[in-house]
């Protein structure tokens, strides 16, 4: 990480001085990661590409606003990306959001009894867990994705999402509990189907 | 045990969000309560799977070929010019204000000393200076901003002067134009533009798209193979802590480091705009500390892959010449710094060859031949190692038995196109010197090696199996370079790595040492690269970490191993 950081700061200085090759190098270095983050958040490749291009253009155009004292470049770029994903989502999804989705998203479910979820967790494949992540409310999804997509600390998640560290922690935990409940529920449904 | 921990507390514990005092209380309870430990383990298992699922997703996705810098460059240039314009305007404004103040001061002085015979022209001139300076700065910054080729044409570097070792890149000199460079190399201007950008700057590295000969049958390999000797090494994360890793390699008494260099990261877009930065830094650092470097060059970028292969996994290029060109660039760029290049890896598995049913020894041998010739044409001293095959049996369209694959490689004419044969002799949960036909262990939970006996479960089975094929093909003089080997340890492994649960850190240490000691005695083993040094630190909790020796007994054992 150490070499990577000094690297990017040198590139940023060169681009701030007007060296276009540095801009291209920054772009190439962050292209896949920016797209990847947008894609995990939006789960829609075309939207993700548009948002990622947008975020990279914004960051490169306003490179003089970047302050290495305040945050790492990656955190800054990801903050821009997360904010653009929110805008995109609002425009695309909000009108169609169903009542069920709202209901599912809010509130804390009581802890289910231990037992079946152990099995569900053991059987759940990476794809099933991904599908369950997609059913989370958007704030919870953002938090858990940032936690594991880039191993961000709770402090960093708070900074990127614009909430306190405590809120970031509690969102990550809520996401975990909800996923546990969803996976256990799926497993019961499967079990019932098998029995019929 | 009363007062069991609630699920809320356990989740808090798993996610490390408990305050210190609460954590201590939880630790105290967990140490005594098997039920809560079991419930915690369940939460932690889910936590790992969530992490794994997200990382998995991240690994699987990449943007389309339309997402390029070129697509945003025009907008960027416009905004940049606007910003530069504002800066210049400000400079002019400040210049003007300074001038105005000075003029007022001067006028004041003149009025004050009203009876002086004449105002000094010299003073006025000197007060002009700030303005003159500011405009000339503006002019300079503008000239770097707009890359208009100038009329003064001079090409200081003649074609003969361009080193034979680097025939495909060219550093732009002051006064160069694209037209001139194209003429110099006798290639169409359009080709040069296509391979680069539509404007150039002095000092920039240009790709010269000179056609390389790519006959369907490869020309014979040049004679005079390089001398490959036994050596100790370890794979490290190129993004890891370079200085610390160099220290570790020195402490271990090792001579080699290996990195995996993904082609798709260095050359994500067609046209030869490579991103070397991170590699230049890492390679310079290791090379200047006399650590020999092996690069395993893998993973074609999407633009170079066949249109119809499975982009959710890694794959081979449609045209092997593109890969050959890339590895030759690497060989030329890092001449004297990198000592060995491994051509792909585990090409007998579906997920590095473009999807199910696409494992193709013939395509690989072509890739190997062209890469070998291209590397040797620019750097004869570079050791070329064939991609280490994955120790595997035949599994439908997912995997080909590595020894069968090796036999096919020889049938297809691979002999002579590698200085050392790459190998990945993993040991799974079998001791280093175990015989695959008789190995037995009643204490292990993963019984693959005994239930389905196969050479590939054992380190020796793979090493000796390959050796046999090589000798049978009259290639006994070529050594085997184990470019990845090792034993993993994990108490709660990811799916597919269950065998690591059977290994202890003590066994890991003992078996690695035994493998090195055995290999040193054979006389036909080249550089031997342990998988791996530091992924336990840079990628904790992933399967990469199970094999990492940093902070394990294996590290100590290797420091003390006689070399």
Short mmCIF file of C-alpha atoms in Angstrom, two decimals, chain B residues 20-515:
data_model
loop_
_atom_site.label_atom_id
_atom_site.label_comp_id
_atom_site.label_asym_id
_atom_site.label_seq_id
_atom_site.Cartn_x
_atom_site.Cartn_y
_atom_site.Cartn_z
CA UNK B 20 -13.09 -2.83 25.21
CA UNK B 21 -14.73 -3.62 28.54
CA UNK B 22 -17.65 -5.40 26.89
CA UNK B 23 -15.22 -7.32 24.75
CA UNK B 24 -13.27 -8.49 27.78
CA UNK B 25 -16.50 -9.69 29.42
CA UNK B 26 -17.47 -11.52 26.26
CA UNK B 27 -14.02 -13.11 26.04
CA UNK B 28 -14.37 -14.25 29.64
CA UNK B 29 -17.72 -15.88 28.93
CA UNK B 30 -16.67 -17.39 25.59
CA UNK B 31 -13.63 -19.01 27.17
CA UNK B 32 -15.96 -21.02 29.40
CA UNK B 33 -19.06 -21.57 27.30
CA UNK B 34 -18.95 -24.03 24.41
CA UNK B 35 -22.54 -23.17 23.33
CA UNK B 36 -21.74 -19.50 22.85
CA UNK B 37 -18.50 -20.41 21.10
CA UNK B 38 -20.48 -22.55 18.68
CA UNK B 39 -22.99 -19.76 18.06
CA UNK B 40 -20.14 -17.30 17.53
CA UNK B 41 -18.53 -19.71 15.06
CA UNK B 42 -21.82 -19.79 13.15
CA UNK B 43 -21.89 -15.99 12.91
CA UNK B 44 -18.27 -15.89 11.90
CA UNK B 45 -18.88 -18.49 9.22
CA UNK B 46 -21.65 -16.35 7.74
CA UNK B 47 -19.46 -13.28 8.03
CA UNK B 48 -16.70 -15.01 6.07
CA UNK B 49 -19.15 -16.14 3.45
CA UNK B 50 -20.55 -12.64 3.03
CA UNK B 51 -17.04 -11.32 2.61
CA UNK B 52 -16.19 -14.11 0.22
CA UNK B 53 -19.31 -13.53 -1.85
CA UNK B 54 -18.59 -9.81 -2.18
CA UNK B 55 -14.94 -10.35 -3.06
CA UNK B 56 -15.95 -13.07 -5.48
CA UNK B 57 -18.31 -10.66 -7.20
CA UNK B 58 -15.59 -8.06 -7.33
CA UNK B 59 -13.20 -10.51 -8.95
CA UNK B 60 -15.72 -11.54 -11.56
CA UNK B 61 -16.69 -8.16 -12.96
CA UNK B 62 -14.83 -5.92 -15.32
CA UNK B 63 -16.05 -3.03 -17.45
CA UNK B 64 -16.61 -3.31 -21.18
CA UNK B 65 -14.06 -2.25 -23.78
CA UNK B 66 -16.07 0.97 -24.30
CA UNK B 67 -15.03 2.30 -20.91
CA UNK B 68 -11.76 3.98 -21.85
CA UNK B 69 -9.83 7.11 -21.06
CA UNK B 70 -10.24 8.17 -24.68
CA UNK B 71 -14.00 8.43 -24.09
CA UNK B 72 -13.61 11.08 -21.39
CA UNK B 73 -10.42 12.74 -22.66
CA UNK B 74 -12.06 15.43 -24.84
CA UNK B 75 -14.32 16.62 -22.01
CA UNK B 76 -11.41 16.54 -19.63
CA UNK B 77 -9.26 18.60 -22.00
CA UNK B 78 -12.01 21.20 -22.35
CA UNK B 79 -12.49 21.59 -18.60
CA UNK B 80 -8.76 21.63 -18.09
CA UNK B 81 -8.32 24.42 -20.63
CA UNK B 82 -11.04 26.38 -18.90
CA UNK B 83 -9.26 26.00 -15.57
CA UNK B 84 -5.92 26.95 -17.14
CA UNK B 85 -7.59 29.97 -18.76
CA UNK B 86 -8.85 31.14 -15.38
CA UNK B 87 -5.42 30.70 -13.87
CA UNK B 88 -3.83 32.69 -16.67
CA UNK B 89 -6.47 35.38 -16.43
CA UNK B 90 -5.77 35.62 -12.74
CA UNK B 91 -2.07 35.88 -13.36
CA UNK B 92 -2.67 38.64 -15.90
CA UNK B 93 -5.01 40.34 -13.48
CA UNK B 94 -2.45 40.21 -10.66
CA UNK B 95 0.22 41.44 -13.06
CA UNK B 96 -1.96 44.32 -14.10
CA UNK B 97 -2.79 45.23 -10.51
CA UNK B 98 0.90 45.10 -9.53
CA UNK B 99 1.75 47.30 -12.48
CA UNK B 100 -0.99 49.74 -11.63
CA UNK B 101 0.20 50.02 -8.02
CA UNK B 102 3.76 50.54 -9.12
CA UNK B 103 2.70 53.17 -11.65
CA UNK B 104 0.72 54.99 -8.97
CA UNK B 105 3.71 54.78 -6.62
CA UNK B 106 6.00 56.04 -9.36
CA UNK B 107 3.62 58.86 -10.18
CA UNK B 108 3.49 59.68 -6.47
CA UNK B 109 7.25 59.82 -6.36
CA UNK B 110 7.34 61.97 -9.44
CA UNK B 111 4.78 64.32 -7.96
CA UNK B 112 6.63 64.25 -4.64
CA UNK B 113 9.93 65.08 -6.28
CA UNK B 114 8.10 67.31 -8.72
CA UNK B 115 11.09 69.33 -9.69
CA UNK B 116 13.13 66.41 -11.03
CA UNK B 117 14.14 67.17 -14.61
CA UNK B 118 12.60 64.05 -16.27
CA UNK B 119 10.78 60.83 -15.34
CA UNK B 120 13.17 57.87 -15.61
CA UNK B 121 12.34 55.62 -18.53
CA UNK B 122 14.59 52.99 -17.00
CA UNK B 123 12.45 52.81 -13.88
CA UNK B 124 9.31 52.40 -15.95
CA UNK B 125 10.90 49.58 -17.94
CA UNK B 126 11.91 47.68 -14.85
CA UNK B 127 8.37 47.99 -13.57
CA UNK B 128 7.19 46.29 -16.68
CA UNK B 129 8.97 43.11 -15.66
CA UNK B 130 6.33 41.36 -13.57
CA UNK B 131 3.90 41.58 -16.44
CA UNK B 132 6.44 40.27 -18.91
CA UNK B 133 7.22 37.35 -16.64
CA UNK B 134 3.61 36.46 -16.09
CA UNK B 135 2.79 36.40 -19.78
CA UNK B 136 5.78 34.23 -20.56
CA UNK B 137 4.72 31.74 -17.89
CA UNK B 138 1.28 31.68 -19.39
CA UNK B 139 2.75 31.04 -22.80
CA UNK B 140 4.82 28.16 -21.49
CA UNK B 141 1.96 26.47 -19.73
CA UNK B 142 -0.18 26.87 -22.79
CA UNK B 143 2.41 25.20 -24.97
CA UNK B 144 2.39 22.10 -22.79
CA UNK B 145 -1.37 22.19 -22.72
CA UNK B 146 -1.92 22.26 -26.47
CA UNK B 147 0.33 19.70 -28.04
CA UNK B 148 0.71 21.29 -31.45
CA UNK B 149 3.64 19.79 -33.29
CA UNK B 150 6.16 22.49 -34.07
CA UNK B 151 7.71 23.31 -37.38
CA UNK B 152 11.29 22.86 -36.21
CA UNK B 153 11.97 19.28 -37.10
CA UNK B 154 14.94 17.34 -35.87
CA UNK B 155 15.20 13.67 -35.05
CA UNK B 156 18.25 13.19 -32.91
CA UNK B 157 17.83 9.43 -32.74
CA UNK B 158 18.41 7.53 -35.94
CA UNK B 159 16.94 4.08 -36.44
CA UNK B 160 20.37 2.49 -36.07
CA UNK B 161 20.80 4.09 -32.67
CA UNK B 162 17.65 2.54 -31.26
CA UNK B 163 18.87 -0.35 -29.21
CA UNK B 164 18.25 -3.74 -30.74
CA UNK B 165 16.98 -4.84 -27.35
CA UNK B 166 14.04 -2.44 -27.50
CA UNK B 167 12.78 -2.33 -31.05
CA UNK B 168 9.22 -1.49 -30.23
CA UNK B 169 9.28 1.62 -28.09
CA UNK B 170 10.70 5.04 -28.83
CA UNK B 171 11.19 8.06 -26.58
CA UNK B 172 9.83 11.22 -28.23
CA UNK B 173 12.46 13.90 -28.63
CA UNK B 174 11.85 17.65 -28.61
CA UNK B 175 10.75 18.70 -32.07
CA UNK B 176 9.46 15.27 -33.11
CA UNK B 177 6.20 14.95 -34.97
CA UNK B 178 4.14 11.81 -35.45
CA UNK B 179 4.60 12.08 -39.23
CA UNK B 180 8.33 12.19 -38.84
CA UNK B 181 8.50 9.22 -36.49
CA UNK B 182 6.27 7.17 -38.80
CA UNK B 183 8.56 8.00 -41.71
CA UNK B 184 11.65 7.16 -39.67
CA UNK B 185 10.36 3.67 -38.97
CA UNK B 186 8.80 3.19 -42.38
CA UNK B 187 5.30 2.52 -41.06
CA UNK B 188 1.97 4.11 -42.00
CA UNK B 189 1.12 7.18 -39.91
CA UNK B 190 -2.32 5.75 -39.19
CA UNK B 191 -0.77 2.66 -37.57
CA UNK B 192 1.39 4.77 -35.33
CA UNK B 193 -1.59 6.87 -34.27
CA UNK B 194 -3.67 3.79 -33.65
CA UNK B 195 -0.95 2.36 -31.42
CA UNK B 196 -0.58 5.58 -29.46
CA UNK B 197 -2.40 8.85 -28.91
CA UNK B 198 -3.19 11.50 -31.45
CA UNK B 199 -0.71 13.90 -29.91
CA UNK B 200 2.75 13.51 -28.46
CA UNK B 201 5.02 15.21 -26.01
CA UNK B 202 8.78 15.16 -25.64
CA UNK B 203 9.93 12.41 -23.31
CA UNK B 204 6.84 10.28 -23.94
CA UNK B 205 7.36 6.62 -24.75
CA UNK B 206 5.84 5.68 -28.10
CA UNK B 207 4.93 2.23 -29.31
CA UNK B 208 6.25 1.52 -32.78
CA UNK B 209 3.88 -1.07 -34.26
CA UNK B 210 6.45 -2.88 -36.38
CA UNK B 211 5.08 -6.13 -37.73
CA UNK B 212 6.65 -9.12 -36.05
CA UNK B 213 7.01 -12.33 -38.02
CA UNK B 214 4.28 -14.70 -36.90
CA UNK B 215 4.47 -17.82 -39.06
CA UNK B 216 2.02 -20.59 -38.34
CA UNK B 217 4.83 -22.99 -37.51
CA UNK B 218 7.31 -21.45 -35.13
CA UNK B 219 10.91 -21.13 -36.29
CA UNK B 220 13.34 -23.37 -34.42
CA UNK B 221 14.43 -22.03 -31.05
CA UNK B 222 17.84 -20.37 -30.94
CA UNK B 223 20.53 -22.68 -29.67
CA UNK B 224 22.55 -22.06 -26.53
CA UNK B 225 20.10 -22.34 -23.65
CA UNK B 226 20.88 -20.41 -20.52
CA UNK B 227 22.24 -22.07 -17.44
CA UNK B 228 19.51 -22.69 -14.88
CA UNK B 229 20.64 -23.50 -11.34
CA UNK B 230 18.86 -24.41 -8.12
CA UNK B 231 17.70 -21.45 -6.01
CA UNK B 232 15.45 -20.52 -3.10
CA UNK B 233 12.64 -18.04 -3.53
CA UNK B 234 9.19 -16.98 -2.44
CA UNK B 235 6.20 -15.31 -4.09
CA UNK B 236 5.25 -11.90 -2.69
CA UNK B 237 2.44 -9.42 -3.16
CA UNK B 238 3.78 -6.69 -5.52
CA UNK B 239 1.46 -4.28 -3.69
CA UNK B 240 2.78 -5.41 -0.32
CA UNK B 241 5.35 -3.66 1.85
CA UNK B 242 8.34 -3.72 -0.51
CA UNK B 243 11.03 -2.73 1.97
CA UNK B 244 9.80 -5.17 4.61
CA UNK B 245 9.58 -7.99 2.08
CA UNK B 246 13.13 -7.39 0.83
CA UNK B 247 14.28 -7.61 4.44
CA UNK B 248 12.37 -10.87 4.90
CA UNK B 249 13.91 -12.40 1.78
CA UNK B 250 17.37 -11.44 3.01
CA UNK B 251 16.61 -12.84 6.49
CA UNK B 252 15.36 -16.08 4.96
CA UNK B 253 18.60 -16.36 3.00
CA UNK B 254 16.62 -16.61 -0.25
CA UNK B 255 17.70 -15.27 -3.64
CA UNK B 256 14.48 -15.07 -5.64
CA UNK B 257 11.12 -13.35 -5.49
CA UNK B 258 8.18 -14.09 -7.77
CA UNK B 259 5.30 -11.81 -8.71
CA UNK B 260 2.25 -12.51 -10.74
CA UNK B 261 1.93 -9.76 -13.37
CA UNK B 262 -1.58 -9.64 -14.86
CA UNK B 263 -1.32 -8.46 -18.47
CA UNK B 264 -4.86 -7.05 -18.20
CA UNK B 265 -3.75 -4.68 -15.44
CA UNK B 266 -0.67 -3.39 -17.25
CA UNK B 267 -2.30 -3.16 -20.68
CA UNK B 268 -6.05 -2.81 -20.07
CA UNK B 269 -6.65 -1.04 -23.40
CA UNK B 270 -5.35 -1.85 -26.87
CA UNK B 271 -2.72 0.39 -28.41
CA UNK B 272 0.20 -0.07 -26.07
CA UNK B 273 -0.61 2.45 -23.36
CA UNK B 274 0.89 0.47 -20.53
CA UNK B 275 0.73 1.20 -16.82
CA UNK B 276 4.19 0.32 -15.57
CA UNK B 277 4.38 2.65 -12.60
CA UNK B 278 3.76 0.19 -9.77
CA UNK B 279 5.97 -2.42 -11.44
CA UNK B 280 8.83 -0.03 -12.09
CA UNK B 281 8.89 0.87 -8.43
CA UNK B 282 8.70 -2.67 -7.08
CA UNK B 283 11.14 -4.15 -9.60
CA UNK B 284 13.68 -1.35 -9.09
CA UNK B 285 13.52 -1.84 -5.34
CA UNK B 286 14.02 -5.62 -5.39
CA UNK B 287 16.62 -5.54 -8.18
CA UNK B 288 18.70 -2.87 -6.48
CA UNK B 289 18.82 -5.14 -3.44
CA UNK B 290 20.11 -8.03 -5.57
CA UNK B 291 16.95 -10.08 -5.33
CA UNK B 292 16.37 -12.05 -8.54
CA UNK B 293 12.88 -11.55 -9.95
CA UNK B 294 10.56 -13.99 -11.68
CA UNK B 295 7.39 -12.65 -13.30
CA UNK B 296 4.49 -14.92 -14.07
CA UNK B 297 2.62 -13.13 -16.86
CA UNK B 298 -1.03 -14.11 -16.97
CA UNK B 299 -4.61 -12.95 -17.71
CA UNK B 300 -5.26 -11.46 -21.13
CA UNK B 301 -7.13 -8.14 -21.19
CA UNK B 302 -10.65 -8.39 -22.62
CA UNK B 303 -9.70 -6.58 -25.82
CA UNK B 304 -7.18 -9.30 -26.68
CA UNK B 305 -9.49 -12.25 -25.98
CA UNK B 306 -11.71 -14.16 -28.38
CA UNK B 307 -15.17 -12.59 -28.73
CA UNK B 308 -16.94 -15.77 -27.67
CA UNK B 309 -15.08 -16.90 -24.56
CA UNK B 310 -16.33 -16.62 -20.98
CA UNK B 311 -15.32 -13.19 -19.67
CA UNK B 312 -16.31 -14.02 -16.11
CA UNK B 313 -13.10 -16.07 -15.87
CA UNK B 314 -9.57 -15.34 -17.08
CA UNK B 315 -8.53 -16.37 -20.54
CA UNK B 316 -5.88 -16.66 -23.24
CA UNK B 317 -5.53 -14.10 -26.06
CA UNK B 318 -7.15 -14.73 -29.45
CA UNK B 319 -3.84 -13.95 -31.15
CA UNK B 320 -0.74 -15.28 -29.38
CA UNK B 321 1.33 -12.56 -31.10
CA UNK B 322 -0.29 -9.95 -28.85
CA UNK B 323 0.91 -11.80 -25.77
CA UNK B 324 4.35 -12.35 -27.30
CA UNK B 325 4.58 -8.64 -27.98
CA UNK B 326 3.65 -7.82 -24.39
CA UNK B 327 6.10 -10.23 -22.76
CA UNK B 328 8.84 -8.93 -25.08
CA UNK B 329 8.08 -5.41 -23.85
CA UNK B 330 8.53 -6.65 -20.30
CA UNK B 331 11.76 -8.47 -21.16
CA UNK B 332 13.22 -5.38 -22.82
CA UNK B 333 12.06 -2.92 -20.19
CA UNK B 334 13.40 -4.90 -17.24
CA UNK B 335 16.58 -6.20 -18.84
CA UNK B 336 19.14 -6.87 -16.12
CA UNK B 337 16.50 -6.50 -13.41
CA UNK B 338 14.11 -9.38 -14.06
CA UNK B 339 15.79 -12.75 -14.55
CA UNK B 340 12.88 -15.05 -15.44
CA UNK B 341 9.45 -14.92 -17.07
CA UNK B 342 6.86 -17.65 -16.65
CA UNK B 343 4.54 -18.00 -19.63
CA UNK B 344 1.01 -18.20 -18.14
CA UNK B 345 0.15 -20.65 -15.39
CA UNK B 346 -2.19 -23.58 -14.75
CA UNK B 347 -3.29 -23.68 -18.39
CA UNK B 348 -4.81 -27.10 -17.74
CA UNK B 349 -7.65 -25.45 -15.79
CA UNK B 350 -10.81 -23.94 -17.28
CA UNK B 351 -10.81 -20.68 -15.36
CA UNK B 352 -7.53 -19.39 -16.78
CA UNK B 353 -8.20 -20.47 -20.36
CA UNK B 354 -11.44 -18.66 -21.18
CA UNK B 355 -14.11 -20.96 -19.79
CA UNK B 356 -15.41 -24.51 -19.66
CA UNK B 357 -14.26 -26.79 -22.46
CA UNK B 358 -11.59 -24.38 -23.70
CA UNK B 359 -8.47 -26.08 -22.31
CA UNK B 360 -6.30 -26.38 -25.43
CA UNK B 361 -2.67 -27.60 -25.29
CA UNK B 362 -2.14 -26.72 -28.97
CA UNK B 363 -3.11 -23.09 -28.39
CA UNK B 364 -0.87 -22.97 -25.33
CA UNK B 365 2.15 -24.41 -27.15
CA UNK B 366 1.74 -21.74 -29.84
CA UNK B 367 1.63 -19.09 -27.14
CA UNK B 368 4.74 -20.54 -25.49
CA UNK B 369 6.69 -20.74 -28.76
CA UNK B 370 5.89 -17.19 -29.85
CA UNK B 371 6.55 -15.79 -26.39
CA UNK B 372 9.88 -17.61 -26.17
CA UNK B 373 11.06 -16.31 -29.54
CA UNK B 374 9.89 -12.77 -28.84
CA UNK B 375 11.61 -12.65 -25.44
CA UNK B 376 14.87 -14.09 -26.75
CA UNK B 377 14.88 -11.65 -29.66
CA UNK B 378 15.12 -8.73 -27.25
CA UNK B 379 16.86 -10.28 -24.25
CA UNK B 380 18.80 -13.52 -24.68
CA UNK B 381 19.63 -13.74 -20.98
CA UNK B 382 16.01 -13.88 -19.85
CA UNK B 383 15.05 -17.30 -18.48
CA UNK B 384 11.78 -18.47 -20.03
CA UNK B 385 9.76 -20.90 -17.92
CA UNK B 386 6.72 -22.76 -19.21
CA UNK B 387 3.55 -22.08 -17.24
CA UNK B 388 3.38 -24.29 -14.16
CA UNK B 389 0.57 -26.78 -14.65
CA UNK B 390 -1.95 -27.25 -11.88
CA UNK B 391 -1.64 -30.62 -10.12
CA UNK B 392 -5.00 -32.06 -11.17
CA UNK B 393 -6.81 -35.06 -12.55
CA UNK B 394 -9.22 -35.11 -15.50
CA UNK B 395 -12.44 -33.38 -14.46
CA UNK B 396 -14.84 -33.15 -17.41
CA UNK B 397 -14.38 -29.87 -19.26
CA UNK B 398 -12.93 -28.19 -16.16
CA UNK B 399 -9.45 -29.68 -15.80
CA UNK B 400 -6.97 -31.87 -17.67
CA UNK B 401 -4.57 -34.24 -15.89
CA UNK B 402 -1.29 -32.32 -15.72
CA UNK B 403 0.92 -35.24 -16.78
CA UNK B 404 -1.31 -35.97 -19.78
CA UNK B 405 -1.20 -32.28 -20.64
CA UNK B 406 2.61 -32.27 -20.41
CA UNK B 407 2.85 -35.27 -22.75
CA UNK B 408 0.66 -33.44 -25.25
CA UNK B 409 2.88 -30.36 -24.97
CA UNK B 410 5.85 -32.44 -26.08
CA UNK B 411 3.85 -34.04 -28.89
CA UNK B 412 2.90 -30.56 -30.09
CA UNK B 413 6.53 -29.45 -30.27
CA UNK B 414 7.03 -27.51 -27.04
CA UNK B 415 10.51 -28.96 -26.51
CA UNK B 416 13.21 -26.31 -26.79
CA UNK B 417 10.87 -23.39 -26.15
CA UNK B 418 11.48 -23.16 -22.41
CA UNK B 419 14.66 -22.94 -20.34
CA UNK B 420 12.94 -24.61 -17.41
CA UNK B 421 9.66 -26.46 -17.09
CA UNK B 422 7.33 -24.69 -14.65
CA UNK B 423 5.55 -26.83 -12.03
CA UNK B 424 3.15 -26.28 -9.13
CA UNK B 425 3.80 -29.37 -7.00
CA UNK B 426 1.31 -28.77 -4.17
CA UNK B 427 1.27 -31.14 -1.25
CA UNK B 428 -2.39 -30.75 -0.16
CA UNK B 429 -2.50 -32.61 3.20
CA UNK B 430 0.26 -35.11 2.39
CA UNK B 431 3.80 -34.91 3.80
CA UNK B 432 6.50 -33.58 1.46
CA UNK B 433 8.20 -36.90 0.81
CA UNK B 434 5.07 -39.09 0.85
CA UNK B 435 4.61 -41.63 -1.94
CA UNK B 436 1.25 -41.03 -3.60
CA UNK B 437 0.65 -44.73 -4.19
CA UNK B 438 0.97 -45.69 -0.53
CA UNK B 439 0.32 -42.51 1.50
CA UNK B 440 -2.12 -43.16 4.38
CA UNK B 441 -3.26 -41.07 7.35
CA UNK B 442 -6.21 -42.01 9.53
CA UNK B 443 -6.20 -38.72 11.44
CA UNK B 444 -7.13 -36.43 8.56
CA UNK B 445 -10.64 -35.23 7.72
CA UNK B 446 -10.03 -34.76 3.97
CA UNK B 447 -9.46 -38.21 2.47
CA UNK B 448 -9.06 -37.35 -1.25
CA UNK B 449 -5.43 -38.56 -1.43
CA UNK B 450 -6.38 -42.06 -0.23
CA UNK B 451 -9.86 -42.39 -1.70
CA UNK B 452 -8.87 -41.29 -5.21
CA UNK B 453 -5.16 -42.00 -5.51
CA UNK B 454 -3.39 -39.75 -7.99
CA UNK B 455 0.16 -38.45 -8.40
CA UNK B 456 -1.06 -34.86 -8.08
CA UNK B 457 -1.94 -35.10 -4.36
CA UNK B 458 1.75 -35.35 -3.47
CA UNK B 459 4.74 -33.06 -4.00
CA UNK B 460 7.00 -35.93 -5.08
CA UNK B 461 4.32 -37.48 -7.29
CA UNK B 462 4.18 -34.31 -9.39
CA UNK B 463 7.93 -33.62 -9.46
CA UNK B 464 8.95 -37.18 -10.35
CA UNK B 465 6.03 -37.64 -12.73
CA UNK B 466 7.09 -34.60 -14.79
CA UNK B 467 10.73 -35.66 -14.71
CA UNK B 468 9.80 -39.04 -16.17
CA UNK B 469 7.92 -37.43 -19.08
CA UNK B 470 10.82 -35.05 -19.77
CA UNK B 471 13.42 -37.83 -19.80
CA UNK B 472 11.19 -39.95 -22.05
CA UNK B 473 11.09 -37.03 -24.49
CA UNK B 474 14.87 -36.61 -24.51
CA UNK B 475 14.60 -33.40 -22.51
CA UNK B 476 16.42 -34.57 -19.38
CA UNK B 477 18.87 -31.67 -19.57
CA UNK B 478 16.10 -29.13 -18.98
CA UNK B 479 15.42 -28.54 -15.29
CA UNK B 480 12.06 -28.23 -13.54
CA UNK B 481 11.35 -24.93 -11.79
CA UNK B 482 8.68 -25.30 -9.09
CA UNK B 483 7.20 -21.82 -9.50
CA UNK B 484 4.56 -22.44 -6.82
CA UNK B 485 4.59 -25.00 -4.04
CA UNK B 486 3.63 -25.10 -0.40
CA UNK B 487 1.20 -26.34 2.21
CA UNK B 488 -1.78 -24.38 3.54
CA UNK B 489 -3.07 -24.17 7.09
CA UNK B 490 -6.56 -23.01 8.09
CA UNK B 491 -8.99 -23.93 10.84
CA UNK B 492 -12.07 -22.70 8.91
CA UNK B 493 -11.19 -22.84 5.21
CA UNK B 494 -13.16 -21.56 2.22
CA UNK B 495 -14.90 -24.22 0.12
CA UNK B 496 -12.35 -26.07 -1.99
CA UNK B 497 -9.58 -25.73 0.58
CA UNK B 498 -10.90 -28.23 3.14
CA UNK B 499 -7.61 -30.13 3.12
CA UNK B 500 -5.88 -27.17 4.83
CA UNK B 501 -7.80 -28.01 8.00
CA UNK B 502 -5.67 -31.16 8.41
CA UNK B 503 -2.32 -29.35 8.34
CA UNK B 504 -0.65 -27.79 11.38
CA UNK B 505 1.84 -24.92 11.30
CA UNK B 506 4.47 -27.35 12.52
CA UNK B 507 3.82 -29.72 9.61
CA UNK B 508 3.80 -26.82 7.18
CA UNK B 509 7.26 -25.77 8.40
CA UNK B 510 8.67 -29.29 8.36
CA UNK B 511 7.34 -30.20 4.91
CA UNK B 512 8.56 -27.02 3.21
CA UNK B 513 12.07 -27.60 4.59
CA UNK B 514 12.01 -31.27 3.54
CA UNK B 515 10.89 -30.33 0.03
#
